[in-house]
Coordinates of C-alpha atoms in Angstrom, one line a residue:
M15 CA 0.0 0.0 0.0
T16 CA 2.9 2.3 0.9
L17 CA 4.3 1.6 -2.6
L18 CA 1.0 2.5 -4.3
I19 CA 0.7 5.8 -2.4
T20 CA 4.4 6.7 -3.2
T21 CA 3.8 6.0 -6.9
L22 CA 0.5 8.0 -7.0
A23 CA 2.2 10.9 -5.2
A24 CA 5.1 10.8 -7.8
V25 CA 2.7 10.7 -10.7
A26 CA 0.7 13.6 -9.4
T27 CA 3.8 15.7 -8.7
G28 CA 5.1 15.0 -12.2
A29 CA 1.7 16.0 -13.7
V30 CA 1.7 19.3 -11.7
L31 CA 5.2 20.2 -12.8
A32 CA 4.5 19.3 -16.5
T33 CA 1.3 21.3 -16.5
S34 CA 2.8 24.3 -15.0
A35 CA 5.7 24.2 -17.5
F36 CA 3.3 24.6 -20.3
A37 CA 0.8 27.0 -18.7
Q38 CA 0.7 30.5 -19.9
S39 CA 0.5 33.5 -17.6
A40 CA -2.4 35.9 -17.6
R41 CA -0.1 38.5 -19.0
D42 CA 0.8 36.1 -21.9
V43 CA -2.8 35.7 -22.9
R44 CA -4.3 39.1 -22.0
G45 CA -1.4 41.5 -22.3
A46 CA -0.3 44.2 -19.8
S47 CA -2.3 45.0 -16.7
P48 CA -4.3 48.2 -17.0
F49 CA -2.4 49.4 -14.0
E50 CA 0.9 49.4 -15.8
T51 CA 2.1 52.1 -18.3
I52 CA 3.1 50.7 -21.6
E53 CA 6.2 52.4 -22.9
N54 CA 6.5 53.0 -26.7
E55 CA 3.1 51.6 -27.6
P56 CA 2.8 50.7 -31.2
A57 CA 0.7 53.0 -33.4
P58 CA -3.0 52.5 -33.6
K59 CA -4.5 51.0 -36.7
L60 CA -8.0 50.8 -38.2
I61 CA -9.0 47.9 -40.6
V62 CA -12.3 48.2 -42.4
D63 CA -13.8 45.6 -44.6
P64 CA -16.0 46.3 -47.7
P65 CA -19.7 46.6 -46.9
L66 CA -21.7 43.3 -47.0
P67 CA -23.2 43.1 -50.5
G68 CA -26.5 41.4 -49.5
P69 CA -27.7 44.3 -47.3
L70 CA -26.7 46.9 -49.7
A71 CA -29.6 45.8 -51.9
Q72 CA -32.0 47.0 -49.2
G73 CA -30.0 50.4 -48.7
L74 CA -28.2 49.1 -45.6
F75 CA -24.4 49.7 -45.1
Q76 CA -22.9 47.1 -42.9
A77 CA -19.0 47.0 -42.8
Q78 CA -17.0 45.2 -40.2
Y79 CA -14.0 46.8 -38.7
R80 CA -11.3 46.1 -36.1
T81 CA -8.6 48.1 -34.5
E82 CA -5.1 47.3 -33.3
N83 CA -3.2 49.0 -30.4
V84 CA -6.3 51.0 -29.2
H85 CA -9.2 50.0 -27.2
I86 CA -12.6 51.4 -28.2
V87 CA -14.4 52.5 -25.1
P88 CA -16.8 55.3 -24.0
V89 CA -14.1 57.4 -22.3
F90 CA -13.4 60.9 -23.3
G91 CA -11.4 64.0 -22.3
E92 CA -7.9 65.2 -21.6
G93 CA -7.3 62.7 -18.8
A94 CA -8.1 59.8 -21.0
L95 CA -5.3 60.7 -23.3
K96 CA -2.8 59.4 -20.6
A97 CA -4.5 56.1 -20.4
S98 CA -2.3 53.0 -21.2
P99 CA -3.1 50.9 -23.1
R100 CA -4.4 53.6 -25.4
I101 CA -8.1 54.2 -25.8
G102 CA -10.3 55.9 -28.5
H103 CA -13.5 55.7 -30.5
L104 CA -14.7 56.0 -34.1
H105 CA -16.1 59.0 -35.9
I106 CA -18.4 58.2 -38.8
T107 CA -19.4 60.6 -41.5
V108 CA -21.9 59.8 -44.3
N109 CA -21.7 61.4 -47.9
D110 CA -19.5 64.3 -46.7
H111 CA -22.3 65.8 -44.5
E112 CA -21.1 68.3 -41.9
F113 CA -22.4 66.2 -39.0
L114 CA -20.9 63.0 -37.8
W115 CA -21.4 60.7 -34.9
A116 CA -19.1 58.8 -32.5
D117 CA -19.2 55.1 -31.9
S118 CA -17.6 54.0 -28.7
G119 CA -19.4 50.7 -28.4
N120 CA -16.8 48.4 -30.1
T121 CA -19.5 46.5 -31.8
N122 CA -17.2 45.6 -34.8
T123 CA -19.7 46.5 -37.5
V124 CA -20.8 50.0 -38.6
D125 CA -24.5 49.7 -39.5
I126 CA -26.3 52.5 -41.3
A127 CA -29.8 52.2 -42.8
G128 CA -31.8 54.3 -45.3
F129 CA -29.5 54.7 -48.3
S130 CA -31.3 55.3 -51.6
P131 CA -30.0 53.7 -54.8
G132 CA -26.9 55.3 -56.2
D133 CA -23.3 56.1 -55.2
H134 CA -22.5 56.9 -51.5
K135 CA -19.5 56.9 -49.1
V136 CA -18.9 56.4 -45.4
K137 CA -15.9 57.8 -43.7
I138 CA -14.7 56.0 -40.6
E139 CA -12.0 57.6 -38.5
L140 CA -10.1 56.2 -35.5
V141 CA -9.8 59.1 -33.0
D142 CA -8.3 59.5 -29.5
A143 CA -10.3 60.5 -26.4
N144 CA -10.1 64.2 -27.4
H145 CA -11.6 63.4 -31.0
N146 CA -8.3 63.9 -32.8
V147 CA -7.8 61.5 -35.7
F148 CA -4.9 59.1 -35.2
A149 CA -2.4 59.8 -38.0
G150 CA -3.3 58.0 -41.2
Q151 CA -6.3 56.2 -39.5
S152 CA -9.2 57.4 -41.7
V153 CA -10.9 55.0 -44.2
T154 CA -13.5 56.1 -46.7
V155 CA -15.6 53.4 -48.1
P156 CA -17.3 54.1 -51.4
F157 CA -20.3 51.9 -52.4
T158 CA -23.3 51.8 -54.7
V159 CA -26.8 50.8 -53.6
P160 CA -28.3 49.0 -56.6
P161 CA -31.6 50.1 -58.1
A162 CA -34.7 48.5 -56.5
K163 CA -36.0 45.5 -58.4

C-alpha cells in the first residue's frame, strides 16, 4: 500500500510540474495590466472591410472593422489621453455631411440604414479620447446601392 501511495504521489507531482511548465500566464494571454504604463506603444491601426453586399440591396451599409493597439471605449477628455493601453473611438461621416457621430461601443460593425439607390460613401476615422484622428487612420468606403428590383 505504501508503494502505491508513493507511486501515485510521484505521478501527481510530475503531472503538476508538467502542466505548470506549459501554462501561460495571464499576461501572456491578455497583455499588460491596465495598472501598468506601456512604454512605446505601437501606433493604432484601423482596418475596415468592404460593406456586406446582401444588405446593400436594401439600402443598408454594414461594414465590419477592427482596431489594433487601441481599445474602443466610451471614455473621453484630456485625462483619458494618458491612459495606457491607449483608448479611443470612431467618428463616422456619411456622404460628406457636416455632421458625424461617434461610436464608442466596439460592436465591430458599422451599421447605417436608409440609403437610396446610387453612389455613396462612409468615412470611418479612428480618434483619440479628445476626438483627434490618429495619423493615417481614416478610411473612406465608397459603395453603390443597386436600383430596386
